[in-house]
Amino acid sequence: MDVQLENQKPHAIFIAYPLQGHVIPSVHLAIHLAARGFIVTFINTHAIHQQTCNGHSSAGDDLFSAVRKSGLDIRYKTVSDGLPVGFDRSLNHDQFMGSLLHVFSAHVEEAVERIVKTEAVSCLIADTFFVWPSKVAKKFDLLYVSFWTEPALVFTLYYHLNLLRINRHFDCQDIRDDAIDYIPGVPTINPQDMTSYLQESDTTSVCHQIISAAFQDVRKADFVLCNTIQDLENDTISALQAQTQFYAIGPVFPPGFTKSSVPTSLWPESDCTNWLNSKPHTSVLYVSFGSYAHVTKSELTEIAHGLSLSGVHFIWVLRPDIVSSNETEPLPVGFRAEVADRSMIVPWCHQKQVLAHPAIGGFLTHCGWNSVLESTWCGVPLLCFPLLTDQFTNRKLVVEDWKVGINLKDGRQMITKEKVSERIKHLMDAKSGSRQYKDAVREVRKKLEDAVKPNGSSDKATNQFIKDLNVAISSKLKGRTQ
């Protein structure tokens, strides 16, 4: 702990939230920081490590070995999340979240203690959804950097839970359903566009406990890094910057976008390239509902029949547990044969590679934030079917604010195969107006590209963060020596 840090590179211990949508940007942020002179010790859970190794035959004990060979100083460790490695976290979601809430921090604390005893460490970088980072950072006299992997709009809704409570839009008996116009930096938002957890009447679940505790803890962070860009969420970000050290540093992608030297997929990836190569430009719909959320059997059936009715070519990523780990064949009987001549149905794929292929013309998506950023980066308009958590708020940004996509369903209406088919054709067919979405997504794509260029807003924000962090490290060192 008393090892001198003066004139050394900043050393960050980086702890990723153990869900694929959080691990991916965390890995790439770690690489970005190492490329800018950081030493990084990256910590995954045993379960995430094992699942990653199962998904990549070439992955060894050290997922960052290839990065280190390129000259970057990233060390790699794993810790228990409090559950057996083979435990089905998808099927037993609440137990998994409960373990992250109550048990995981003890394993993290033990790992951090071992590192700081032998090495000079300057900061702890941890996902905002963890409930303990400020306490662990304080115990070991480290600066705390919170990493938020979702848009600033979602961050500020959680950050202002107290305002939502006071104004009876959350966590009260007589919930208001009118528009919310009092969150700093957010002109107005409808309750149905808040995250799923903020729309629920039962606020006692383990996920609500995590959100509440995490957003108390993040108020003690020294810095907050957000995977978004200033130009897309300017008012929201500016309002947050008046309250906390908040930096918009996104989109956080690997340097080559489609190529990553660190494996992050939790499942083996099917290669769709040859099939896509045989299809005309912008003729294929890509369908994926992400790595985490589940779809009901009835909704999946309507989507399947809608895809069949639409007549379009499509790639469908159908995760083995998309309905449930216990549901071995979620598709309607005979569906695979019915669409065999114009479809490719796979358990998982390399999403960035697929979206970047010129044959892709649209993306039927759950609106996970990584998917939104990746699709926009590739100039692919979206057909939105949010399922859980931030996806409802992300949908608002996509459809209403940026106008780069359309809704699969209206409000809380049940989806039907006819509606699915009609919306797919509207998104994919240039004659029916898809050109306007392609033009809009091209504009947003340029904003993303400009942000990460040298002297772009995200590049400057990252440099400013590093400068501010180094000032804080020097200040902390002086405080120790006085």
Coordinates of N, CA and C in Angstrom, one line a residue, residues 95-283:
Q95 N -31.1 -15.9 -7.9 CA -30.0 -16.4 -7.0 C -28.7 -15.8 -7.5
F96 N -28.5 -15.7 -8.8 CA -27.2 -15.1 -9.3 C -27.1 -13.7 -8.9
M97 N -28.2 -12.9 -9.1 CA -28.1 -11.5 -8.7 C -27.9 -11.3 -7.2
G98 N -28.6 -12.2 -6.4 CA -28.4 -12.2 -5.0 C -27.0 -12.4 -4.5
S99 N -26.3 -13.3 -5.2 CA -24.9 -13.6 -4.9 C -24.0 -12.4 -5.3
L100 N -24.3 -11.7 -6.4 CA -23.6 -10.5 -6.7 C -23.8 -9.4 -5.7
L101 N -25.0 -9.3 -5.2 CA -25.4 -8.3 -4.2 C -24.8 -8.6 -2.8
H102 N -24.7 -9.8 -2.4 CA -24.4 -10.1 -1.0 C -23.0 -10.8 -0.8
V103 N -22.5 -11.5 -1.8 CA -21.3 -12.4 -1.6 C -20.1 -11.9 -2.4
F104 N -20.3 -11.5 -3.6 CA -19.2 -11.3 -4.6 C -18.2 -10.3 -4.0
S105 N -18.6 -9.3 -3.3 CA -17.6 -8.3 -2.8 C -16.5 -8.9 -1.9
A106 N -16.9 -9.9 -1.2 CA -15.9 -10.5 -0.3 C -14.8 -11.1 -1.1
H107 N -15.1 -11.8 -2.2 CA -14.1 -12.4 -3.1 C -13.3 -11.3 -3.8
V108 N -13.9 -10.2 -4.2 CA -13.2 -9.1 -4.8 C -12.2 -8.5 -3.8
E109 N -12.7 -8.2 -2.6 CA -11.9 -7.6 -1.6 C -10.6 -8.4 -1.4
E110 N -10.7 -9.7 -1.3 CA -9.6 -10.6 -1.1 C -8.6 -10.5 -2.2
A111 N -9.1 -10.5 -3.5 CA -8.3 -10.4 -4.7 C -7.5 -9.0 -4.7
V112 N -8.3 -7.9 -4.4 CA -7.7 -6.6 -4.4 C -6.6 -6.5 -3.4
E113 N -6.8 -7.1 -2.2 CA -5.8 -7.0 -1.1 C -4.5 -7.7 -1.5
R114 N -4.7 -8.9 -2.2 CA -3.5 -9.6 -2.6 C -2.7 -8.7 -3.6
I115 N -3.4 -8.0 -4.5 CA -2.7 -7.2 -5.5 C -2.0 -6.0 -4.9
V116 N -2.7 -5.3 -4.1 CA -2.1 -4.0 -3.5 C -1.0 -4.3 -2.5
K117 N -0.9 -5.5 -2.0 CA 0.2 -5.9 -1.1 C 1.6 -5.9 -1.8
T118 N 1.5 -6.3 -3.1 CA 2.7 -6.5 -3.8 C 3.0 -5.5 -4.9
E119 N 1.9 -4.7 -5.3 CA 2.1 -3.8 -6.4 C 1.5 -2.4 -6.1
A120 N 2.0 -1.4 -6.8 CA 1.5 0.0 -6.6 C 0.2 0.1 -7.5
V121 N -0.9 0.3 -6.9 CA -2.2 0.4 -7.6 C -2.7 1.8 -7.3
S122 N -3.2 2.5 -8.3 CA -3.7 3.8 -8.2 C -5.3 4.0 -8.2
C123 N -6.0 3.1 -8.9 CA -7.4 3.2 -8.9 C -8.1 1.9 -9.1
L124 N -9.4 1.9 -8.8 CA -10.3 0.7 -9.0 C -11.3 1.2 -10.0
I125 N -11.4 0.5 -11.2 CA -12.4 0.7 -12.2 C -13.4 -0.4 -12.1
A126 N -14.7 -0.1 -11.8 CA -15.7 -1.1 -11.7 C -17.0 -0.7 -12.3
D127 N -17.7 -1.7 -12.7 CA -19.1 -1.4 -13.3 C -20.0 -0.7 -12.3
T128 N -20.7 0.3 -12.8 CA -21.6 1.1 -11.9 C -22.6 0.2 -11.2
F129 N -23.0 -0.9 -11.8 CA -24.0 -1.8 -11.2 C -23.6 -2.5 -10.0
F130 N -22.3 -2.5 -9.7 CA -21.8 -3.1 -8.4 C -22.2 -2.2 -7.3
V131 N -22.4 -2.8 -6.1 CA -22.9 -2.0 -5.0 C -21.8 -1.6 -4.0
W132 N -20.6 -2.1 -4.2 CA -19.5 -2.0 -3.2 C -18.3 -1.3 -3.6
P133 N -18.1 -0.8 -4.9 CA -16.8 -0.3 -5.2 C -16.2 0.8 -4.4
S134 N -17.1 1.8 -4.0 CA -16.5 2.9 -3.2 C -16.0 2.4 -1.9
K135 N -16.6 1.4 -1.3 CA -16.1 0.9 0.0 C -14.8 0.2 -0.1
V136 N -14.7 -0.6 -1.2 CA -13.4 -1.4 -1.4 C -12.3 -0.3 -1.8
A137 N -12.6 0.6 -2.6 CA -11.6 1.7 -3.0 C -11.2 2.4 -1.7
K138 N -12.1 2.8 -0.9 CA -11.7 3.5 0.4 C -10.9 2.7 1.3
K139 N -11.2 1.4 1.4 CA -10.5 0.5 2.3 C -9.0 0.4 1.9
F140 N -8.7 0.4 0.6 CA -7.4 0.2 0.1 C -6.8 1.6 -0.4
D141 N -7.4 2.7 -0.1 CA -7.0 4.0 -0.4 C -6.7 4.2 -1.9
L142 N -7.7 3.7 -2.7 CA -7.7 3.8 -4.2 C -8.7 4.8 -4.7
L143 N -8.4 5.5 -5.8 CA -9.5 6.3 -6.4 C -10.5 5.3 -7.1
Y144 N -11.7 5.7 -7.1 CA -12.8 4.9 -7.7 C -13.3 5.5 -9.0
V145 N -13.1 4.7 -10.1 CA -13.7 5.1 -11.4 C -14.8 4.2 -11.7
S146 N -16.0 4.7 -11.9 CA -17.2 3.9 -12.2 C -17.4 3.9 -13.7
F147 N -17.6 2.7 -14.3 CA -17.8 2.5 -15.7 C -19.3 2.2 -16.0
W148 N -20.0 3.1 -16.7 CA -21.4 2.9 -17.0 C -21.5 2.4 -18.5
T149 N -22.0 1.2 -18.7 CA -22.0 0.6 -20.1 C -23.2 0.9 -20.9
E150 N -24.1 1.8 -20.3 CA -25.4 2.1 -21.0 C -25.5 3.6 -21.3
P151 N -26.5 4.1 -21.9 CA -26.6 5.5 -22.3 C -26.7 6.4 -21.0
A152 N -26.3 7.6 -21.2 CA -26.4 8.6 -20.1 C -27.8 8.8 -19.7
L153 N -28.8 8.7 -20.6 CA -30.2 8.9 -20.2 C -30.6 7.9 -19.1
V154 N -30.2 6.6 -19.3 CA -30.5 5.6 -18.3 C -29.8 5.9 -17.0
F155 N -28.5 6.3 -17.1 CA -27.8 6.7 -15.9 C -28.5 7.7 -15.1
T156 N -28.9 8.8 -15.8 CA -29.5 9.9 -15.0 C -30.9 9.6 -14.4
L157 N -31.6 8.7 -15.1 CA -32.9 8.2 -14.5 C -32.6 7.5 -13.1
Y158 N -31.6 6.6 -13.1 CA -31.3 5.9 -11.9 C -30.7 6.9 -10.9
Y159 N -29.9 7.8 -11.4 CA -29.2 8.8 -10.5 C -30.2 9.7 -9.8
H160 N -31.3 9.9 -10.4 CA -32.4 10.7 -9.8 C -33.6 9.9 -9.3
L161 N -33.3 8.7 -8.8 CA -34.4 7.9 -8.2 C -35.2 8.7 -7.2
N162 N -34.5 9.5 -6.4 CA -35.2 10.3 -5.4 C -36.2 11.3 -6.0
L163 N -35.9 11.9 -7.1 CA -36.9 12.8 -7.8 C -38.1 12.0 -8.3
L164 N -37.8 10.8 -8.8 CA -38.9 10.0 -9.3 C -39.8 9.6 -8.2
R165 N -39.2 9.3 -7.0 CA -40.0 8.9 -5.8 C -40.8 10.1 -5.3
I166 N -40.2 11.3 -5.1 CA -40.8 12.5 -4.6 C -42.0 12.9 -5.5
N167 N -41.8 12.7 -6.8 CA -42.9 13.1 -7.8 C -43.9 12.0 -8.1
R168 N -43.8 10.9 -7.4 CA -44.7 9.8 -7.5 C -44.7 9.1 -8.9
H169 N -43.5 9.0 -9.5 CA -43.4 8.3 -10.7 C -42.7 6.9 -10.5
F170 N -42.4 6.6 -9.3 CA -41.7 5.4 -8.9 C -41.8 5.1 -7.5
D171 N -42.0 3.8 -7.2 CA -42.0 3.3 -5.8 C -43.0 3.9 -4.9
C172 N -44.2 4.0 -5.3 CA -45.3 4.5 -4.4 C -46.6 3.9 -4.9
Q173 N -47.6 4.0 -4.0 CA -48.9 3.3 -4.3 C -49.7 3.9 -5.4
D174 N -49.7 5.2 -5.5 CA -50.5 5.9 -6.5 C -49.6 6.5 -7.5
I175 N -49.1 5.6 -8.4 CA -48.1 6.0 -9.4 C -48.7 6.9 -10.5
R176 N -48.0 8.0 -10.8 CA -48.5 8.9 -11.9 C -48.1 8.3 -13.2
D177 N -48.9 8.6 -14.3 CA -48.6 8.1 -15.6 C -48.4 9.2 -16.6
D178 N -48.3 10.4 -16.1 CA -48.0 11.6 -17.0 C -46.5 11.7 -17.3
A179 N -46.2 12.6 -18.2 CA -44.8 12.7 -18.6 C -43.9 13.3 -17.5
I180 N -42.7 12.9 -17.5 CA -41.7 13.3 -16.5 C -40.9 14.4 -17.1
D181 N -40.9 15.6 -16.4 CA -40.2 16.8 -17.0 C -39.3 17.5 -16.0
Y182 N -38.9 16.7 -15.0 CA -38.1 17.4 -13.9 C -36.7 16.8 -13.7
I183 N -36.3 15.8 -14.6 CA -35.0 15.2 -14.5 C -34.0 16.2 -15.2
P184 N -32.9 16.7 -14.5 CA -32.0 17.6 -15.1 C -31.4 17.1 -16.4
G185 N -31.5 17.9 -17.5 CA -31.0 17.6 -18.8 C -31.9 16.7 -19.6
V186 N -33.1 16.3 -19.1 CA -34.0 15.5 -19.9 C -35.3 16.3 -20.1
P187 N -35.5 16.9 -21.3 CA -36.7 17.8 -21.4 C -38.0 17.1 -21.0
T188 N -38.2 15.9 -21.5 CA -39.4 15.1 -21.1 C -39.2 13.7 -21.5
I189 N -39.8 12.8 -20.6 CA -39.8 11.3 -21.0 C -41.0 10.7 -20.4
N190 N -41.7 9.9 -21.2 CA -42.9 9.2 -20.7 C -42.5 8.0 -19.8
P191 N -43.3 7.7 -18.8 CA -43.0 6.6 -17.9 C -42.7 5.2 -18.7
Q192 N -43.5 5.0 -19.8 CA -43.2 3.7 -20.5 C -41.9 3.7 -21.2
D193 N -41.2 4.8 -21.2 CA -39.9 4.8 -21.8 C -38.8 4.7 -20.8
M194 N -39.1 4.6 -19.5 CA -38.1 4.4 -18.5 C -37.7 2.9 -18.6
T195 N -36.7 2.5 -17.8 CA -36.2 1.2 -17.8 C -37.3 0.3 -17.2
S196 N -37.3 -1.0 -17.5 CA -38.3 -1.9 -17.0 C -38.5 -1.9 -15.5
Y197 N -37.3 -1.8 -14.8 CA -37.3 -1.8 -13.3 C -38.0 -0.5 -12.8
L198 N -37.9 0.6 -13.5 CA -38.6 1.8 -13.0 C -40.1 1.8 -13.3
Q199 N -40.5 0.8 -14.1 CA -42.0 0.8 -14.4 C -42.7 -0.3 -13.6
E200 N -42.0 -1.0 -12.8 CA -42.6 -2.1 -12.0 C -43.1 -1.6 -10.7
S201 N -44.3 -2.2 -10.3 CA -44.9 -1.7 -9.0 C -44.2 -2.4 -7.8
D202 N -43.7 -3.6 -8.0 CA -43.0 -4.3 -6.9 C -41.5 -3.9 -7.0
T203 N -41.1 -3.1 -6.0 CA -39.7 -2.6 -6.1 C -38.8 -3.2 -5.0
T204 N -39.2 -4.4 -4.6 CA -38.5 -5.2 -3.6 C -37.6 -6.2 -4.1
S205 N -37.6 -6.4 -5.5 CA -36.8 -7.5 -6.1 C -35.3 -7.3 -5.8
V206 N -34.5 -8.3 -6.1 CA -33.1 -8.2 -5.9 C -32.5 -7.2 -6.9
C207 N -33.0 -7.1 -8.1 CA -32.5 -6.1 -9.1 C -32.8 -4.7 -8.6
H208 N -34.0 -4.5 -8.0 CA -34.2 -3.1 -7.5 C -33.3 -2.8 -6.3
Q209 N -33.0 -3.8 -5.5 CA -32.1 -3.6 -4.4 C -30.7 -3.2 -4.9
I210 N -30.3 -3.9 -6.0 CA -29.0 -3.6 -6.6 C -28.9 -2.2 -7.2
I211 N -30.0 -1.8 -7.9 CA -30.0 -0.5 -8.5 C -30.0 0.6 -7.5
S212 N -30.8 0.4 -6.4 CA -30.8 1.4 -5.4 C -29.5 1.6 -4.7
A213 N -28.9 0.5 -4.3 CA -27.6 0.5 -3.6 C -26.4 1.0 -4.5
A214 N -26.5 0.5 -5.8 CA -25.4 0.9 -6.7 C -25.4 2.4 -7.0
F215 N -26.6 3.0 -7.1 CA -26.6 4.5 -7.4 C -26.5 5.3 -6.1
Q216 N -26.5 4.7 -5.0 CA -26.0 5.4 -3.8 C -24.5 5.4 -3.8
D217 N -23.9 4.2 -4.2 CA -22.5 4.0 -4.1 C -21.8 4.9 -5.2
V218 N -22.4 5.0 -6.4 CA -21.7 5.8 -7.5 C -21.6 7.2 -7.1
R219 N -22.4 7.7 -6.2 CA -22.2 9.1 -5.8 C -20.9 9.4 -5.1
K220 N -20.3 8.3 -4.7 CA -18.9 8.4 -4.0 C -17.8 8.2 -5.0
A221 N -18.1 8.0 -6.3 CA -17.1 7.7 -7.3 C -16.3 9.0 -7.5
D222 N -15.0 8.9 -7.8 CA -14.2 10.0 -8.2 C -14.4 10.5 -9.6
F223 N -14.7 9.5 -10.5 CA -14.9 9.7 -11.9 C -16.0 8.7 -12.4
V224 N -16.8 9.1 -13.4 CA -17.7 8.2 -14.1 C -17.4 8.2 -15.6
L225 N -17.1 7.1 -16.1 CA -16.9 6.9 -17.6 C -18.2 6.3 -18.2
C226 N -18.6 6.9 -19.3 CA -19.9 6.4 -19.9 C -19.7 6.1 -21.4
N227 N -20.2 4.9 -21.8 CA -20.1 4.4 -23.1 C -21.2 5.1 -24.1
T228 N -21.0 6.4 -24.2 CA -21.9 7.1 -25.1 C -21.1 8.3 -25.7
I229 N -21.7 9.1 -26.5 CA -21.0 10.3 -27.0 C -21.8 11.6 -26.8
Q230 N -21.0 12.6 -26.6 CA -21.5 13.9 -26.2 C -22.6 14.4 -27.2
D231 N -22.3 14.2 -28.5 CA -23.2 14.8 -29.5 C -24.6 14.2 -29.6
L232 N -24.7 12.9 -29.1 CA -26.0 12.2 -29.1 C -26.8 12.5 -27.9
E233 N -26.2 12.8 -26.8 CA -26.9 13.0 -25.5 C -26.4 14.3 -24.8
N234 N -26.2 15.3 -25.5 CA -25.5 16.5 -25.0 C -26.1 17.1 -23.8
D235 N -27.4 17.3 -23.8 CA -28.1 18.0 -22.6 C -28.0 17.1 -21.4
T236 N -28.3 15.8 -21.6 CA -28.2 14.9 -20.4 C -26.8 14.8 -19.8
I237 N -25.8 14.7 -20.7 CA -24.4 14.6 -20.2 C -24.0 15.9 -19.5
S238 N -24.4 17.1 -20.1 CA -24.0 18.4 -19.5 C -24.6 18.5 -18.2
A239 N -25.8 18.1 -18.0 CA -26.5 18.2 -16.7 C -25.8 17.3 -15.7
L240 N -25.4 16.1 -16.1 CA -24.7 15.2 -15.2 C -23.3 15.8 -14.8
Q241 N -22.7 16.4 -15.8 CA -21.3 17.0 -15.5 C -21.4 18.1 -14.5
A242 N -22.5 18.7 -14.3 CA -22.7 19.8 -13.3 C -22.8 19.1 -11.9
Q243 N -23.0 17.8 -11.9 CA -23.2 17.1 -10.6 C -22.0 16.2 -10.2
T244 N -21.3 15.7 -11.2 CA -20.3 14.7 -11.0 C -19.3 14.7 -12.1
Q245 N -18.1 14.1 -11.9 CA -17.1 14.0 -12.9 C -17.4 13.0 -13.9
F246 N -18.1 13.4 -15.0 CA -18.8 12.5 -15.9 C -18.1 12.6 -17.3
Y247 N -17.7 11.6 -17.9 CA -17.0 11.6 -19.2 C -17.6 10.7 -20.2
A248 N -18.1 11.3 -21.3 CA -18.6 10.5 -22.4 C -17.5 10.0 -23.3
I249 N -17.1 8.7 -23.3 CA -15.9 8.2 -24.0 C -16.2 7.2 -25.0
G250 N -17.5 7.0 -25.4 CA -17.9 6.0 -26.3 C -17.8 6.4 -27.8
P251 N -18.1 5.5 -28.7 CA -18.4 4.1 -28.5 C -17.2 3.3 -28.2
V252 N -17.2 2.5 -27.2 CA -16.0 1.7 -26.8 C -16.0 0.4 -27.7
F253 N -15.2 0.4 -28.8 CA -15.1 -0.7 -29.7 C -13.7 -1.1 -29.7
P254 N -13.4 -2.4 -30.2 CA -12.0 -2.8 -30.5 C -11.4 -1.9 -31.6
P255 N -10.1 -1.7 -31.7 CA -9.6 -0.9 -32.7 C -10.0 -1.2 -34.2
G256 N -10.1 -2.5 -34.5 CA -10.5 -2.9 -35.8 C -12.0 -3.1 -36.0
F257 N -12.8 -2.9 -35.0 CA -14.3 -3.1 -34.9 C -14.6 -4.6 -34.9
T258 N -14.4 -5.2 -36.1 CA -14.8 -6.6 -36.2 C -13.8 -7.6 -35.7
K259 N -12.6 -7.1 -35.4 CA -11.6 -8.0 -34.9 C -11.1 -7.6 -33.5
S260 N -11.1 -8.6 -32.6 CA -10.7 -8.4 -31.2 C -9.7 -9.4 -30.9
S261 N -8.6 -9.0 -30.2 CA -7.5 -9.9 -29.8 C -7.8 -10.6 -28.5
V262 N -8.9 -10.2 -27.9 CA -9.4 -10.8 -26.6 C -10.7 -11.5 -26.8
P263 N -10.9 -12.8 -26.6 CA -12.2 -13.4 -26.8 C -13.2 -12.9 -25.7
T264 N -14.4 -12.6 -26.1 CA -15.4 -12.1 -25.2 C -16.7 -12.8 -25.3
S265 N -16.9 -13.6 -26.4 CA -18.2 -14.3 -26.5 C -18.3 -15.4 -25.6
L266 N -19.5 -15.6 -25.0 CA -19.7 -16.7 -24.0 C -20.2 -18.0 -24.7
W267 N -20.4 -17.9 -26.0 CA -20.8 -19.1 -26.8 C -20.0 -19.3 -28.1
P268 N -19.8 -20.5 -28.6 CA -19.1 -20.7 -29.9 C -19.9 -19.9 -31.0
E269 N -19.1 -19.2 -31.9 CA -19.7 -18.4 -32.9 C -19.8 -19.0 -34.2
S270 N -21.0 -19.1 -34.8 CA -21.1 -19.7 -36.1 C -20.7 -18.7 -37.1
D271 N -20.0 -19.2 -38.2 CA -19.5 -18.3 -39.3 C -20.6 -18.1 -40.3
C272 N -21.1 -16.9 -40.5 CA -22.2 -16.6 -41.4 C -21.7 -16.0 -42.7
T273 N -20.4 -15.9 -42.9 CA -19.8 -15.1 -44.0 C -20.2 -15.6 -45.3
N274 N -20.0 -16.9 -45.5 CA -20.2 -17.5 -46.9 C -21.7 -17.4 -47.3
W275 N -22.6 -17.6 -46.3 CA -24.0 -17.5 -46.6 C -24.3 -16.1 -47.0
L276 N -23.8 -15.1 -46.2 CA -24.1 -13.7 -46.5 C -23.5 -13.3 -47.8
N277 N -22.3 -13.8 -48.2 CA -21.7 -13.5 -49.5 C -22.5 -13.8 -50.7
S278 N -23.5 -14.8 -50.5 CA -24.3 -15.2 -51.6 C -25.6 -14.4 -51.7
K279 N -25.7 -13.4 -50.8 CA -27.0 -12.6 -50.8 C -26.7 -11.2 -51.4
P280 N -27.8 -10.5 -52.0 CA -27.6 -9.2 -52.5 C -27.4 -8.2 -51.4
H281 N -26.9 -7.0 -51.7 CA -26.6 -6.0 -50.7 C -28.0 -5.6 -50.0
T282 N -27.9 -5.4 -48.8 CA -29.0 -4.9 -47.9 C -30.3 -5.7 -48.0
S283 N -30.1 -7.0 -48.4 CA -31.3 -7.9 -48.5 C -31.6 -8.7 -47.3

